[in-house]
Structures are given as C-alpha cells and as structure tokens.
Amino acid sequence: EPEVTQTPSHQVTQMGQEVILRCVPISNHLYFYWYRQILGQKVEFLVSFYNNEISEKSEIFDDQFSVERPDGSNFTLKIRSTKLEDSAMYFCASTSLQANTEAFFGQGTRLTVV
Amino acid sequence: GIQVEQSPPDLILQEGANSTLRCNFSDSVNNLQWFHQNPWGQLINLFYIPSGTKQNGRLSATTVATERYSLLYISSSQTTDSGVYFCAGNSGNTPLVFGKGTRLSVIA
C-alpha cells in the first residue's frame, strides 16, 4: 500500500539553528500538507501546497517557516531559526484531490529544540 | 472554521470491555477520518468515513453526516488499543481540523 514517508523520525537541534524536515508524499497525489502537534495537544494545520505554491496557511506558519517541492518526489518544511516552542511532532500529509478525499499521513518527525 | 469536539477526553477501560468515542462537528463536513496515535506518536489511519458505517476487526465507525457526528466503537478492548484517538474533518477545500482527542487507557 502506498504511504507517505518522513525523515528523519527524530531531530534534535539547537535553538537558532535551521532545520529541514523531509517528506515523500504518495506519488500520484497533488496536494501536500504540513501539520504540527505540540506535546499533549491536538494536531494543528500549518500549510497546504499545490501546483508548486502555497494554497493556504495558518497563523502559525509565519516568516520563519517555508515549504518547497525541490524535485518530483520530495516535499520539505524548513524552519529558519528554531525556537524552543517549535519543539513538536511534525506530520506531512497528501491527498489526491483537494476536496472529498482521504488524507494520508506520514509517521511524523519529532523535533526537539534545545 | 469548523469546530471539532471529542468526548470523553479520557477513558479508562478494563481489558475486554467495549467503548464508544464520539466526535461532534459544528458544521457539515465532506470528509471525516479517525486516527489512533500510538505511544511513539505515529498517527495510524483507522477509518475514512464521511458517512455510513465501516468495520475493521474489533473497530467500527459510524458517521451521521446530517446530524454532524461520528462514533468510533471499540469492542473487546486490548491493552494495545491504548493511546489517543483523534477525529478530523473538513468541508470543501479546507484543511482537516482535528479534535483534541480521547486518551484511552486499557488496563489488564
């Protein structure tokens, strides 16, 4: 069964450093998403991406965040200057269509900022 | 946007017991999914169920779209069922909105 894969599974970084979280969505999917879950809280939407551009973003997705699809398979989330409060689980998801379709989630990257 | 409420927030069960988890939506949804978050933090997709009823082993789910709620049934619970159960939904082209989850603890 096709799946969304994320790397790394766990990333520890020092405050102020840049991190890149990587995702390989399902190959024939067109819409890509990043979600964030701070420990013990609910999963929150960050950004959606379609046709090589951001289609929607939340208030959380400020200037320190960026997304990119550098090639035909990878979808990345970059955090430019990490803060302690960026520590969270980050999930990538993809869908074949934007509406009325199931979202498939990766296993997540646990980011710890020290 | 859509608000998602899950109940109960916490649930403790004896192994072998049955349970029902509920998800209410503030508005109509086109998509509805249930997830299980395991102790390692991974989101396991349980059901994609915008309407109707589905079953998968000891788990089943029912969504009544017209009344804006969904139920997840767990029968003969096992310790491996422990974790947090999330429902999430969206309408139109909006991203999925998650509830706060139900934390289930199954004790032997």
Coordinates of N, CA and C in Angstrom, one line a residue:
Chain A
E1 N 0.9 -1.2 0.0 CA 0.0 0.0 0.0 C 0.9 1.2 0.0
P2 N 0.6 2.2 -0.9 CA 1.4 3.4 -0.9 C 1.3 4.1 0.5
E3 N 2.4 4.8 0.8 CA 2.5 5.5 2.1 C 3.3 6.8 1.9
V4 N 3.0 7.7 2.9 CA 3.8 8.9 3.0 C 5.0 8.6 3.9
T5 N 6.2 9.0 3.5 CA 7.3 8.7 4.4 C 8.0 10.0 4.8
Q6 N 8.4 10.1 6.0 CA 9.0 11.3 6.5 C 10.4 11.0 7.1
T7 N 11.3 11.9 6.9 CA 12.7 11.7 7.5 C 13.1 13.1 8.0
P8 N 13.9 13.1 9.1 CA 14.2 12.0 10.0 C 13.0 11.7 10.9
S9 N 13.0 10.6 11.6 CA 11.9 10.3 12.6 C 12.1 11.2 13.8
H10 N 13.4 11.5 14.2 CA 13.6 12.4 15.3 C 14.8 13.3 15.0
Q11 N 14.6 14.6 15.3 CA 15.6 15.6 15.1 C 15.8 16.4 16.3
V12 N 17.1 16.5 16.8 CA 17.4 17.4 17.9 C 18.2 18.5 17.3
T13 N 17.9 19.7 17.7 CA 18.6 20.9 17.1 C 18.8 21.9 18.2
Q14 N 19.8 22.8 18.0 CA 20.0 23.8 19.0 C 19.2 25.0 18.6
M15 N 18.7 25.8 19.5 CA 17.9 27.0 19.3 C 18.7 27.9 18.4
G16 N 18.0 28.4 17.4 CA 18.6 29.3 16.4 C 19.1 28.7 15.2
Q17 N 19.2 27.3 15.2 CA 19.6 26.6 14.0 C 18.5 26.4 13.0
E18 N 18.8 26.2 11.8 CA 17.8 25.9 10.7 C 17.7 24.4 10.7
V19 N 16.4 24.0 10.5 CA 16.2 22.5 10.2 C 15.3 22.4 9.0
I20 N 15.5 21.3 8.3 CA 14.7 20.9 7.2 C 14.1 19.5 7.5
L21 N 12.8 19.5 7.4 CA 12.0 18.2 7.6 C 11.6 17.8 6.2
R22 N 11.8 16.5 6.0 CA 11.5 16.0 4.6 C 10.4 15.0 4.6
C23 N 9.7 15.0 3.4 CA 8.5 14.2 3.2 C 8.5 13.7 1.8
V24 N 8.1 12.4 1.6 CA 7.9 11.9 0.3 C 6.4 11.6 0.2
P25 N 5.6 12.4 -0.4 CA 4.1 12.1 -0.5 C 3.9 10.9 -1.4
I26 N 2.7 10.4 -1.4 CA 2.3 9.4 -2.3 C 2.4 9.9 -3.7
S27 N 2.9 9.0 -4.6 CA 3.4 9.5 -5.9 C 2.4 10.2 -6.8
N28 N 1.2 9.8 -6.8 CA 0.2 10.4 -7.7 C -0.7 11.4 -7.0
H29 N -0.3 11.8 -5.8 CA -1.1 12.8 -5.1 C -0.6 14.2 -5.5
L30 N -1.6 15.2 -5.4 CA -1.3 16.5 -5.9 C -1.3 17.6 -4.8
Y31 N -1.9 17.3 -3.6 CA -2.0 18.2 -2.6 C -1.1 17.8 -1.4
F32 N -0.4 18.7 -0.8 CA 0.5 18.3 0.3 C 0.3 19.3 1.4
Y33 N 0.5 18.7 2.6 CA 0.2 19.4 3.8 C 1.3 19.2 4.9
W34 N 1.5 20.2 5.7 CA 2.2 20.0 7.0 C 1.3 20.4 8.2
Y35 N 1.4 19.5 9.2 CA 0.6 19.7 10.4 C 1.7 19.7 11.6
R36 N 1.3 20.3 12.7 CA 2.2 20.3 13.9 C 1.4 19.8 15.1
Q37 N 2.0 19.1 16.0 CA 1.4 18.7 17.2 C 2.4 18.9 18.4
I38 N 2.1 20.0 19.1 CA 2.9 20.2 20.4 C 2.5 19.1 21.3
L39 N 3.5 18.6 22.1 CA 3.3 17.5 23.0 C 2.0 17.7 23.9
G40 N 1.1 16.7 23.8 CA -0.1 16.7 24.6 C -1.2 17.5 24.1
Q41 N -1.0 18.1 22.9 CA -2.1 18.9 22.3 C -2.6 18.3 21.1
K42 N -3.5 19.0 20.4 CA -4.1 18.5 19.2 C -3.2 18.8 18.0
V43 N -3.6 18.1 16.9 CA -2.8 18.3 15.7 C -3.4 19.6 15.0
E44 N -2.4 20.5 14.6 CA -2.8 21.7 14.0 C -2.3 21.9 12.6
F45 N -3.1 22.4 11.7 CA -2.7 22.7 10.4 C -1.7 23.8 10.3
L46 N -0.7 23.6 9.4 CA 0.3 24.6 9.2 C 0.1 25.2 7.8
V47 N 0.2 24.4 6.8 CA 0.3 24.9 5.4 C -0.2 23.8 4.4
S48 N -0.8 24.2 3.3 CA -1.1 23.3 2.2 C -0.4 23.8 1.0
F49 N -0.1 22.9 0.1 CA 0.7 23.2 -1.1 C 0.2 22.5 -2.3
Y50 N 0.0 23.2 -3.4 CA -0.5 22.7 -4.6 C 0.1 23.4 -5.8
N51 N 0.5 22.6 -6.8 CA 1.0 23.2 -8.1 C 2.1 24.1 -7.8
N52 N 3.0 23.7 -6.9 CA 4.3 24.4 -6.6 C 4.1 25.8 -5.9
E53 N 2.9 25.9 -5.2 CA 2.8 27.1 -4.4 C 1.9 26.8 -3.2
I54 N 2.0 27.7 -2.2 CA 1.2 27.6 -1.1 C -0.2 27.9 -1.4
S55 N -1.2 27.1 -1.0 CA -2.6 27.3 -1.3 C -3.3 27.9 -0.1
E56 N -2.8 27.5 1.1 CA -3.4 28.0 2.3 C -2.4 27.9 3.5
K57 N -2.4 28.8 4.4 CA -1.5 28.7 5.6 C -2.2 29.2 6.8
S58 N -1.8 28.7 7.9 CA -2.4 29.1 9.2 C -1.6 30.3 9.8
E59 N -2.1 30.8 10.9 CA -1.4 31.9 11.6 C -0.1 31.4 12.2
I60 N 0.0 30.1 12.4 CA 1.3 29.5 13.0 C 2.4 29.6 11.9
F61 N 2.1 29.5 10.7 CA 3.0 29.5 9.6 C 3.5 30.9 9.3
D62 N 4.5 31.4 10.1 CA 5.0 32.7 9.9 C 6.2 32.7 9.1
D63 N 7.0 33.8 9.1 CA 8.1 34.0 8.2 C 9.2 33.1 8.4
Q64 N 9.3 32.4 9.6 CA 10.4 31.5 9.9 C 10.2 30.2 9.2
F65 N 9.0 29.9 8.7 CA 8.7 28.7 8.0 C 8.7 28.9 6.5
S66 N 9.1 27.8 5.8 CA 8.9 27.8 4.3 C 8.8 26.4 3.9
V67 N 8.1 26.2 2.7 CA 7.9 24.9 2.2 C 8.4 24.9 0.7
E68 N 8.8 23.7 0.3 CA 9.4 23.6 -1.0 C 9.2 22.2 -1.6
R69 N 9.0 22.1 -2.9 CA 9.0 20.8 -3.5 C 10.2 20.8 -4.5
P70 N 11.3 20.5 -4.0 CA 12.6 20.7 -4.8 C 12.7 19.8 -6.0
D71 N 12.0 18.7 -6.0 CA 12.0 17.8 -7.1 C 10.7 17.1 -7.3
G72 N 10.6 16.1 -8.1 CA 9.3 15.5 -8.3 C 8.7 14.6 -7.2
S73 N 9.6 14.4 -6.1 CA 9.1 13.5 -5.1 C 9.1 14.0 -3.7
N74 N 10.0 14.9 -3.4 CA 10.2 15.4 -2.0 C 9.4 16.7 -1.8
F75 N 8.9 16.8 -0.5 CA 8.2 18.0 0.0 C 8.8 18.4 1.3
T76 N 9.4 19.5 1.4 CA 10.2 19.9 2.6 C 9.5 21.0 3.4
L77 N 9.8 21.0 4.7 CA 9.4 22.1 5.6 C 10.7 22.6 6.2
K78 N 11.0 23.9 6.0 CA 12.2 24.5 6.6 C 11.8 25.5 7.7
I79 N 12.5 25.3 8.8 CA 12.3 26.3 9.9 C 13.6 27.0 10.0
R80 N 13.6 28.3 9.8 CA 14.9 29.1 9.6 C 15.7 29.2 10.9
S81 N 15.1 29.6 11.9 CA 15.8 29.9 13.2 C 14.9 29.3 14.3
T82 N 15.2 28.1 14.7 CA 14.3 27.4 15.6 C 14.3 28.0 17.0
K83 N 13.1 27.9 17.5 CA 12.9 28.4 18.9 C 12.4 27.2 19.8
L84 N 12.6 27.4 21.1 CA 12.2 26.3 21.9 C 10.7 25.8 21.7
E85 N 9.9 26.8 21.4 CA 8.5 26.5 21.2 C 8.2 25.8 19.9
D86 N 9.2 25.6 19.0 CA 9.0 24.8 17.8 C 9.1 23.3 18.1
S87 N 9.5 23.0 19.3 CA 9.5 21.5 19.6 C 8.1 21.0 19.5
A88 N 8.0 19.9 18.7 CA 6.7 19.4 18.4 C 6.9 18.2 17.5
M89 N 5.8 17.5 17.2 CA 5.7 16.5 16.2 C 5.2 17.1 14.9
Y90 N 5.9 16.9 13.8 CA 5.5 17.5 12.6 C 5.1 16.4 11.6
F91 N 3.8 16.5 11.1 CA 3.3 15.5 10.2 C 3.1 16.1 8.8
C92 N 3.5 15.2 7.9 CA 3.3 15.6 6.4 C 2.1 14.7 6.0
A93 N 1.2 15.3 5.1 CA 0.1 14.5 4.6 C -0.1 14.8 3.1
S94 N -0.7 13.9 2.4 CA -1.0 14.2 1.0 C -2.4 13.7 0.6
T95 N -3.0 14.3 -0.4 CA -4.3 13.9 -0.9 C -4.2 13.9 -2.4
S96 N -5.1 13.1 -3.0 CA -5.1 13.1 -4.5 C -5.9 14.3 -5.0
L97 N -6.9 14.6 -4.3 CA -7.7 15.8 -4.7 C -7.8 16.7 -3.5
Q98 N -8.3 17.9 -3.7 CA -8.3 18.8 -2.5 C -9.6 18.6 -1.7
A99 N -10.6 18.2 -2.3 CA -11.9 18.0 -1.5 C -12.4 16.6 -1.6
N100 N -13.1 16.2 -0.6 CA -13.8 14.9 -0.6 C -12.9 13.7 -0.9
T101 N -11.8 13.7 -0.2 CA -10.9 12.6 -0.4 C -10.1 12.4 0.9
E102 N -9.6 11.2 1.1 CA -8.9 10.8 2.3 C -7.5 11.4 2.3
A103 N -7.1 11.8 3.5 CA -5.7 12.4 3.6 C -4.8 11.2 4.2
F104 N -3.7 11.1 3.7 CA -2.7 10.1 4.1 C -1.6 10.8 4.9
F105 N -1.3 10.3 6.1 CA -0.3 11.0 6.9 C 1.0 10.2 7.0
G106 N 2.1 10.8 7.1 CA 3.3 10.2 7.4 C 3.4 9.9 8.9
Q107 N 4.5 9.2 9.3 CA 4.7 8.7 10.6 C 5.2 9.9 11.6
G108 N 5.5 11.0 11.0 CA 5.9 12.2 11.8 C 7.4 12.3 12.0
T109 N 7.8 13.5 12.3 CA 9.2 13.8 12.7 C 9.0 14.5 14.0
R110 N 9.7 14.0 15.0 CA 9.7 14.6 16.4 C 10.9 15.6 16.4
L111 N 10.6 16.9 16.5 CA 11.6 17.9 16.5 C 11.8 18.4 18.0
T112 N 13.0 18.3 18.5 CA 13.3 18.8 19.8 C 14.3 19.9 19.7
V113 N 13.9 21.1 20.2 CA 14.8 22.2 20.1 C 15.4 22.5 21.5
V114 N 16.7 22.5 21.6 CA 17.3 22.6 23.0 C 18.1 23.9 23.1
Chain B
G1 N -14.2 28.8 11.1 CA -14.0 27.4 10.6 C -14.7 26.4 11.4
I2 N -14.6 25.2 11.0 CA -15.2 24.1 11.7 C -14.6 23.9 13.1
Q3 N -15.5 23.6 14.0 CA -15.0 23.2 15.4 C -15.3 21.7 15.6
V4 N -14.3 21.0 16.2 CA -14.5 19.6 16.4 C -14.4 19.3 17.9
E5 N -15.4 18.6 18.4 CA -15.4 18.3 19.8 C -15.4 16.8 20.0
Q6 N -14.5 16.3 20.8 CA -14.4 14.9 21.1 C -14.8 14.6 22.5
S7 N -15.5 13.5 22.7 CA -15.8 13.1 24.1 C -15.8 11.5 24.2
P8 N -15.4 11.0 25.4 CA -14.9 11.8 26.5 C -13.4 12.2 26.3
P9 N -12.9 13.1 27.0 CA -11.5 13.4 26.9 C -10.5 12.3 27.4
D10 N -11.0 11.6 28.4 CA -10.2 10.5 28.9 C -11.1 9.3 29.2
L11 N -10.5 8.1 29.0 CA -11.3 6.9 29.2 C -10.4 5.8 29.7
I12 N -10.8 5.2 30.8 CA -10.0 4.0 31.3 C -10.9 2.8 31.2
L13 N -10.4 1.8 30.6 CA -11.2 0.5 30.4 C -10.5 -0.7 31.0
Q14 N -11.2 -1.6 31.4 CA -10.7 -2.9 31.7 C -10.5 -3.7 30.4
E15 N -9.5 -4.5 30.3 CA -9.3 -5.3 29.1 C -10.6 -6.1 28.9
G16 N -11.0 -6.1 27.6 CA -12.2 -6.9 27.3 C -13.5 -6.1 27.2
A17 N -13.4 -4.9 27.7 CA -14.6 -4.0 27.7 C -14.8 -3.4 26.4
N18 N -16.0 -2.9 26.2 CA -16.4 -2.2 24.9 C -16.4 -0.7 25.2
S19 N -16.3 0.1 24.2 CA -16.3 1.6 24.4 C -16.8 2.3 23.2
T20 N -17.4 3.5 23.4 CA -17.8 4.3 22.3 C -17.2 5.7 22.4
L21 N -16.5 6.2 21.4 CA -16.0 7.5 21.4 C -16.8 8.3 20.4
R22 N -17.0 9.6 20.8 CA -17.8 10.5 20.0 C -17.1 11.7 19.4
C23 N -17.5 12.1 18.3 CA -16.9 13.3 17.6 C -18.1 14.1 17.1
N24 N -18.2 15.4 17.5 CA -19.2 16.3 17.0 C -18.6 17.4 16.2
F25 N -19.3 17.8 15.2 CA -18.8 18.9 14.3 C -19.7 20.1 14.4
S26 N -19.2 21.3 14.3 CA -20.0 22.5 14.4 C -20.7 22.7 13.1
D27 N -20.2 22.1 12.0 CA -20.8 22.4 10.7 C -20.7 21.1 9.8
S28 N -21.3 21.1 8.7 CA -21.3 19.9 7.8 C -19.8 19.7 7.3
V29 N -19.5 18.4 7.2 CA -18.2 18.0 6.7 C -18.3 17.1 5.5
N30 N -17.4 17.2 4.6 CA -17.3 16.3 3.4 C -16.5 15.1 3.7
N31 N -15.5 15.3 4.5 CA -14.5 14.3 4.9 C -14.5 14.1 6.4
L32 N -14.3 12.9 6.8 CA -14.2 12.6 8.2 C -13.2 11.4 8.4
Q33 N -12.2 11.5 9.2 CA -11.3 10.5 9.4 C -11.1 10.3 10.9
W34 N -10.8 9.0 11.3 CA -10.5 8.6 12.7 C -9.0 8.1 12.6
F35 N -8.3 8.6 13.7 CA -6.9 8.2 13.8 C -6.6 7.6 15.2
H36 N -5.6 6.8 15.3 CA -5.1 6.3 16.5 C -3.7 6.8 16.6
Q37 N -3.3 7.5 17.7 CA -1.9 7.9 17.9 C -1.3 7.0 18.9
N38 N -0.3 6.2 18.4 CA 0.3 5.2 19.3 C 1.3 5.9 20.2
P39 N 1.9 5.1 21.1 CA 2.8 5.7 22.1 C 4.1 6.3 21.5
W40 N 4.4 6.0 20.3 CA 5.5 6.6 19.6 C 5.1 7.9 18.8
G41 N 3.9 8.2 18.9 CA 3.4 9.5 18.3 C 2.9 9.4 16.9
Q42 N 3.0 8.2 16.3 CA 2.6 8.0 15.0 C 1.0 8.0 14.9
L43 N 0.6 8.7 13.8 CA -0.9 8.7 13.5 C -1.2 7.5 12.6
I44 N -2.0 6.6 13.2 CA -2.5 5.5 12.4 C -3.9 5.8 11.9
N45 N -4.0 5.7 10.6 CA -5.3 5.9 10.0 C -6.3 4.8 10.2
L46 N -7.4 5.0 10.9 CA -8.3 3.9 11.2 C -9.4 3.9 10.2
F47 N -10.1 5.0 10.0 CA -11.2 5.0 9.1 C -11.3 6.3 8.3
Y48 N -11.7 6.2 7.1 CA -12.1 7.4 6.3 C -13.6 7.2 6.1
I49 N -14.4 8.0 6.8 CA -15.8 7.7 6.9 C -16.7 8.9 6.9
P50 N -16.8 9.6 5.7 CA -17.7 10.8 5.6 C -19.1 10.5 5.9
S51 N -19.5 9.3 5.7 CA -20.9 8.9 6.0 C -21.0 7.4 6.1
G52 N -22.1 6.9 6.8 CA -22.3 5.5 6.8 C -21.5 4.8 7.9
T53 N -21.4 3.5 7.8 CA -20.7 2.6 8.8 C -19.7 1.8 8.1
K54 N -18.6 1.6 8.8 CA -17.5 0.7 8.4 C -17.0 -0.1 9.6
Q55 N -16.5 -1.3 9.3 CA -16.0 -2.1 10.3 C -14.6 -2.6 9.9
N56 N -13.7 -2.7 10.9 CA -12.4 -3.3 10.6 C -12.0 -4.1 11.9
G57 N -12.2 -5.4 11.9 CA -11.9 -6.2 13.1 C -12.8 -5.8 14.2
R58 N -12.1 -5.4 15.3 CA -12.8 -5.0 16.6 C -13.3 -3.6 16.6
L59 N -12.9 -2.9 15.6 CA -13.2 -1.4 15.5 C -14.3 -1.2 14.4
S60 N -15.2 -0.3 14.7 CA -16.2 0.1 13.7 C -16.5 1.6 13.9
A61 N -17.0 2.2 12.9 CA -17.2 3.6 13.0 C -18.5 3.9 12.2
T62 N -19.3 4.9 12.7 CA -20.5 5.3 12.1 C -20.5 6.8 12.0
T63 N -20.8 7.4 10.9 CA -20.9 8.8 10.7 C -22.4 9.2 10.3
V64 N -23.0 10.0 11.0 CA -24.3 10.5 10.6 C -24.1 12.0 10.2
A65 N -23.9 12.1 8.9 CA -23.5 13.4 8.4 C -24.5 14.5 8.6
T66 N -25.8 14.1 8.5 CA -26.9 15.1 8.6 C -26.9 15.7 10.1
E67 N -26.5 14.9 11.0 CA -26.5 15.3 12.4 C -25.1 15.7 12.9
R68 N -24.1 15.7 12.1 CA -22.8 16.2 12.3 C -22.1 15.5 13.5
Y69 N -22.2 14.2 13.5 CA -21.4 13.5 14.5 C -20.9 12.1 13.9
S70 N -19.9 11.6 14.6 CA -19.4 10.3 14.2 C -19.0 9.6 15.5
L71 N -19.2 8.3 15.5 CA -18.9 7.4 16.6 C -17.8 6.4 16.2
L72 N -16.9 6.1 17.1 CA -16.0 5.0 17.0 C -16.2 4.0 18.1
Y73 N -16.5 2.8 17.7 CA -16.7 1.7 18.6 C -15.5 0.8 18.7
I74 N -15.1 0.5 19.9 CA -14.0 -0.4 20.2 C -14.6 -1.6 21.0
S75 N -14.6 -2.8 20.4 CA -15.1 -3.9 21.2 C -14.0 -4.8 21.7
S76 N -14.2 -5.5 22.8 CA -13.2 -6.4 23.4 C -11.9 -5.7 23.4
S77 N -11.8 -4.6 24.1 CA -10.6 -3.8 24.1 C -9.4 -4.6 24.6
Q78 N -8.2 -4.2 24.0 CA -6.9 -4.8 24.4 C -6.0 -3.7 24.9
T79 N -4.9 -4.1 25.6 CA -4.0 -3.1 26.1 C -3.3 -2.4 24.9
T80 N -3.2 -3.0 23.8 CA -2.6 -2.4 22.6 C -3.5 -1.3 22.0
D81 N -4.8 -1.3 22.4 CA -5.7 -0.2 22.0 C -5.4 1.1 22.7
S82 N -4.6 1.1 23.7 CA -4.3 2.3 24.4 C -3.7 3.4 23.5
G83 N -3.9 4.6 23.8 CA -3.4 5.7 23.1 C -4.4 6.8 22.9
V84 N -4.2 7.7 22.0 CA -5.1 8.8 21.8 C -5.8 8.6 20.5
Y85 N -7.1 8.8 20.5 CA -7.9 8.7 19.3 C -8.4 10.1 18.9
F86 N -8.1 10.4 17.6 CA -8.4 11.7 17.1 C -9.4 11.5 16.0
C87 N -10.4 12.4 15.9 CA -11.2 12.5 14.7 C -10.8 13.8 14.0
A88 N -11.0 13.9 12.7 CA -10.7 15.1 12.0 C -11.6 15.2 10.8
G89 N -12.0 16.4 10.5 CA -12.9 16.6 9.3 C -12.7 17.9 8.6
N90 N -13.2 18.0 7.4 CA -13.1 19.2 6.7 C -14.3 19.3 5.7
S91 N -14.5 20.5 5.2 CA -15.5 20.7 4.2 C -15.0 21.4 3.0
G92 N -15.4 21.2 1.9 CA -14.9 21.9 0.7 C -13.5 21.7 0.5
N93 N -12.7 22.8 0.3 CA -11.3 22.7 0.1 C -10.5 23.1 1.3
T94 N -11.1 23.1 2.5 CA -10.4 23.5 3.7 C -9.5 22.3 4.2
P95 N -8.5 22.6 5.0 CA -7.7 21.5 5.5 C -8.4 20.8 6.6
L96 N -7.9 19.6 7.0 CA -8.5 18.9 8.0 C -8.4 19.6 9.4
V97 N -9.5 19.6 10.2 CA -9.4 20.1 11.5 C -9.6 19.0 12.5
F98 N -8.6 18.9 13.4 CA -8.6 17.8 14.4 C -9.3 18.2 15.7
G99 N -9.9 17.2 16.3 CA -10.4 17.4 17.7 C -9.2 17.3 18.7
K100 N -9.5 17.5 19.9 CA -8.4 17.4 21.0 C -8.1 15.9 21.3
G101 N -8.9 15.0 20.9 CA -8.6 13.6 21.1 C -9.3 13.0 22.4
T102 N -9.4 11.7 22.3 CA -9.8 10.9 23.5 C -8.6 10.1 23.9
R103 N -8.1 10.2 25.1 CA -7.0 9.4 25.6 C -7.6 8.1 26.3
L104 N -7.3 7.0 25.6 CA -7.8 5.7 26.1 C -6.7 4.9 26.8
S105 N -7.0 4.5 28.0 CA -6.1 3.6 28.7 C -6.8 2.3 28.9
V106 N -6.3 1.2 28.4 CA -6.8 -0.1 28.7 C -5.9 -0.9 29.6
I107 N -6.5 -1.3 30.7 CA -5.7 -1.9 31.8 C -6.0 -3.4 31.8
A108 N -5.0 -4.2 32.1 CA -5.1 -5.7 32.1 C -5.8 -6.1 33.4

